[in-house]
PDB file of C-alpha atoms in Angstrom:
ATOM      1  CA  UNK R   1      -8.070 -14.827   3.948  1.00 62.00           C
ATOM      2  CA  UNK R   2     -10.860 -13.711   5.463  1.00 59.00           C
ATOM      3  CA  UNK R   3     -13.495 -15.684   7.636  1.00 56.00           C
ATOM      4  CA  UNK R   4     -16.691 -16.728   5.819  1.00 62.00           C
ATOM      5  CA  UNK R   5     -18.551 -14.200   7.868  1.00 62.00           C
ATOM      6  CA  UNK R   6     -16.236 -11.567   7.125  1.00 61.00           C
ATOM      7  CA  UNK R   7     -17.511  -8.793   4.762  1.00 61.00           C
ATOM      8  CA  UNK R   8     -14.766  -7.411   2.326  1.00 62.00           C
ATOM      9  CA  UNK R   9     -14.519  -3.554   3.349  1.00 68.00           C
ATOM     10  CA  UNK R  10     -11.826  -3.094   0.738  1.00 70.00           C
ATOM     11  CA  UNK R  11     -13.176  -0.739  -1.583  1.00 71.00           C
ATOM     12  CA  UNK R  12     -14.104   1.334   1.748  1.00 75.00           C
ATOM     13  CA  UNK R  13     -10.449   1.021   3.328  1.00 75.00           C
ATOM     14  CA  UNK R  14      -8.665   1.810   0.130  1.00 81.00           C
ATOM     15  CA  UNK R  15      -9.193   5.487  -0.407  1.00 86.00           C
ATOM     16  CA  UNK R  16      -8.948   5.989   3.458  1.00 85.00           C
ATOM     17  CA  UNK R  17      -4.991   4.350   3.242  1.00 85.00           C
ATOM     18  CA  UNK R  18      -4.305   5.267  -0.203  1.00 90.00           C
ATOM     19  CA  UNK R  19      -2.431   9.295   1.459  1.00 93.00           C
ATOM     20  CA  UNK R  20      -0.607   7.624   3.919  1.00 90.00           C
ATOM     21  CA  UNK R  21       1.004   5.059   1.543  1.00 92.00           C
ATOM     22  CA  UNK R  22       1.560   7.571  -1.135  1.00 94.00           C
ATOM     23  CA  UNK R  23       3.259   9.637   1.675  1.00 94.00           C
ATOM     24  CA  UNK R  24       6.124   6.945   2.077  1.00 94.00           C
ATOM     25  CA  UNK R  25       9.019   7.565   0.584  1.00 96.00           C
ATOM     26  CA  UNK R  26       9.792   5.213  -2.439  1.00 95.00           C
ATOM     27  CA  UNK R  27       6.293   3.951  -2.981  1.00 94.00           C
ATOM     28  CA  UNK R  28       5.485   4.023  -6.272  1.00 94.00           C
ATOM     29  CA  UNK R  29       1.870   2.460  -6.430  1.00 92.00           C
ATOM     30  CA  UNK R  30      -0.976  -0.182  -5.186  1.00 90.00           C
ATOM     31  CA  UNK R  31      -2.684  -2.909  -6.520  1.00 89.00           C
ATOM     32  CA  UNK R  32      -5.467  -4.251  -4.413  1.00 85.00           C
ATOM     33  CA  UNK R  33      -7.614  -7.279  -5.996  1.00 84.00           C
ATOM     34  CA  UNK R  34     -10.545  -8.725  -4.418  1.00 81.00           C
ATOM     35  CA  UNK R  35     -12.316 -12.788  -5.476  1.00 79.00           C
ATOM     36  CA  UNK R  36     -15.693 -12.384  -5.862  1.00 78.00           C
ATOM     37  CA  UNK R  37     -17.119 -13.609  -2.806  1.00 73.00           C
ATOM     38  CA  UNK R  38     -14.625 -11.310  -0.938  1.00 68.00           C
ATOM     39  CA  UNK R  39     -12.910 -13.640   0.908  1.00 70.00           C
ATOM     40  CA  UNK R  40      -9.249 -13.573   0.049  1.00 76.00           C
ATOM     41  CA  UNK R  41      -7.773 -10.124  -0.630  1.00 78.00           C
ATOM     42  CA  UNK R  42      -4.594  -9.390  -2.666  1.00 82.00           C
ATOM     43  CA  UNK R  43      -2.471  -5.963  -2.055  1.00 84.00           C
ATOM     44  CA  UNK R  44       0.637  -5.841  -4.463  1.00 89.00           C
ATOM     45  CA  UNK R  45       2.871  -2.712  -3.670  1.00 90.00           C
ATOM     46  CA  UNK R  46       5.324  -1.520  -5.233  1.00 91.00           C
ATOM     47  CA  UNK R  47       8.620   0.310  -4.598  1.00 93.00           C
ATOM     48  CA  UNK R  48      11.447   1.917  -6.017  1.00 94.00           C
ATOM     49  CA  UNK R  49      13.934  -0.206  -3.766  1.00 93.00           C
ATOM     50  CA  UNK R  50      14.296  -3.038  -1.614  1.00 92.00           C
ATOM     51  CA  UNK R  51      15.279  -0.374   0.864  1.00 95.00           C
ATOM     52  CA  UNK R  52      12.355   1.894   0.478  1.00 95.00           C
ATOM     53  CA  UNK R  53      10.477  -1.225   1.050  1.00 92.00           C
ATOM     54  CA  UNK R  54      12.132  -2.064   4.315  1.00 93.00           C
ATOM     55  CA  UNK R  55      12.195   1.358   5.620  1.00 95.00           C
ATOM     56  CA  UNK R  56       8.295   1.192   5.085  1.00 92.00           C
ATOM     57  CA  UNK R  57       7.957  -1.971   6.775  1.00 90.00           C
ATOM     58  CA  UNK R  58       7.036  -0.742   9.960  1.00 90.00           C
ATOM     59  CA  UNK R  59       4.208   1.549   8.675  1.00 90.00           C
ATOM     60  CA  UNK R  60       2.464  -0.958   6.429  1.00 85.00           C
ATOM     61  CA  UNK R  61       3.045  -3.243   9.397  1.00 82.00           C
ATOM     62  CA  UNK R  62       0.889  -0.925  11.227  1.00 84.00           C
ATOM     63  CA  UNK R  63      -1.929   0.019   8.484  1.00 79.00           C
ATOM     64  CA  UNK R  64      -2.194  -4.086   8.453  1.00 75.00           C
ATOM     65  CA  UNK R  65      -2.712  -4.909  11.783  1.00 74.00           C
ATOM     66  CA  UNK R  66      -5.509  -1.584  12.440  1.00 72.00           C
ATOM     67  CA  UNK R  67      -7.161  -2.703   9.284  1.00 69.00           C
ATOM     68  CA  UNK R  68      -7.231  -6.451  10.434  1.00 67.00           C
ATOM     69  CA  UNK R  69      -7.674  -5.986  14.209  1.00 64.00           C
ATOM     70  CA  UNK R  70     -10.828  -6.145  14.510  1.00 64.00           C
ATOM     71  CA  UNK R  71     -11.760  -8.111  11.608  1.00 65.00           C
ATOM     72  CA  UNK R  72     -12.105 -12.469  11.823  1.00 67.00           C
ATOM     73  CA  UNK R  73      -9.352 -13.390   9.473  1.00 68.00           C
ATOM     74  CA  UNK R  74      -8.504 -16.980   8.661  1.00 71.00           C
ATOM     75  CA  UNK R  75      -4.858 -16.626   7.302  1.00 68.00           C
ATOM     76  CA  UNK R  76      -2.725 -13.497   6.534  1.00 70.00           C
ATOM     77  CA  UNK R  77       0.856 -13.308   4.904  1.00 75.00           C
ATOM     78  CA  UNK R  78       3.213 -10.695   3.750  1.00 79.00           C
ATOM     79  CA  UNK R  79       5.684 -11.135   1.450  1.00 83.00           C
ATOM     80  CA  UNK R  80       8.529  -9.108  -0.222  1.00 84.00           C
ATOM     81  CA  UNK R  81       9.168 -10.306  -4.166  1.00 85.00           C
ATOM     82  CA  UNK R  82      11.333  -9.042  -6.396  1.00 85.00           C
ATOM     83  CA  UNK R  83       9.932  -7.657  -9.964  1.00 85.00           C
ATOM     84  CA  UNK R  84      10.958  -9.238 -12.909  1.00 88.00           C
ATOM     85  CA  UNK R  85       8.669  -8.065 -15.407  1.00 90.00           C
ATOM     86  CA  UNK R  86       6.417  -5.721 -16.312  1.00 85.00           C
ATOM     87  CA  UNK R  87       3.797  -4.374 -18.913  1.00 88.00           C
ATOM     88  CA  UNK R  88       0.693  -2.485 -18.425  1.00 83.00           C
ATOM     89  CA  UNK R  89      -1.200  -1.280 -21.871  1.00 89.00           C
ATOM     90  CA  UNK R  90      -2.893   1.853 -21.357  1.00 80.00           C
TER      91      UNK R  90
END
């Protein structure tokens, strides 16, 4: 979650990650969601395989902490979730 003073430079980080994830092996897409007054940000990733997952850890590690470094966040968290379900209309 970001800081109240924090401005929400999503939609300006996105394209500028968006070849290095698609670059990992396994990764098979982004979701990045945004609240309104841009304080808490949402990135769901997904993967073909737990183990594609943890053999990316390291790198999304990385893209995390040089997006966030310099940034006043209140509370961060990563989690790994398994899939259960699925439907997207197109």
């Amino acid at each position: 979650m970001l800081a109240p003073d924090e401005r929400d430079a999503t939609a300006e980080v996105f394209p500028q990650v968006l070849p290095t994830l698609k670059g990992l092996e396994g990764f098979k897409g982004i979701v990045v969601a945004s609240e309104d007054d841009g304080t808490r940000i949402i990135a769901l990733s997904l993967w073909e395989t737990a183990e594609a997952l943890a053999a990316s850890a390291s790198t999304m590690d990385r893209m995390r902490d040089a997006e966030s470094g310099g940034r006043k966040i209140e509370s961060q968290e990563s989690v790994a979730l398994r899939v259960v379900g699925f439907e997207l209309d197109q």
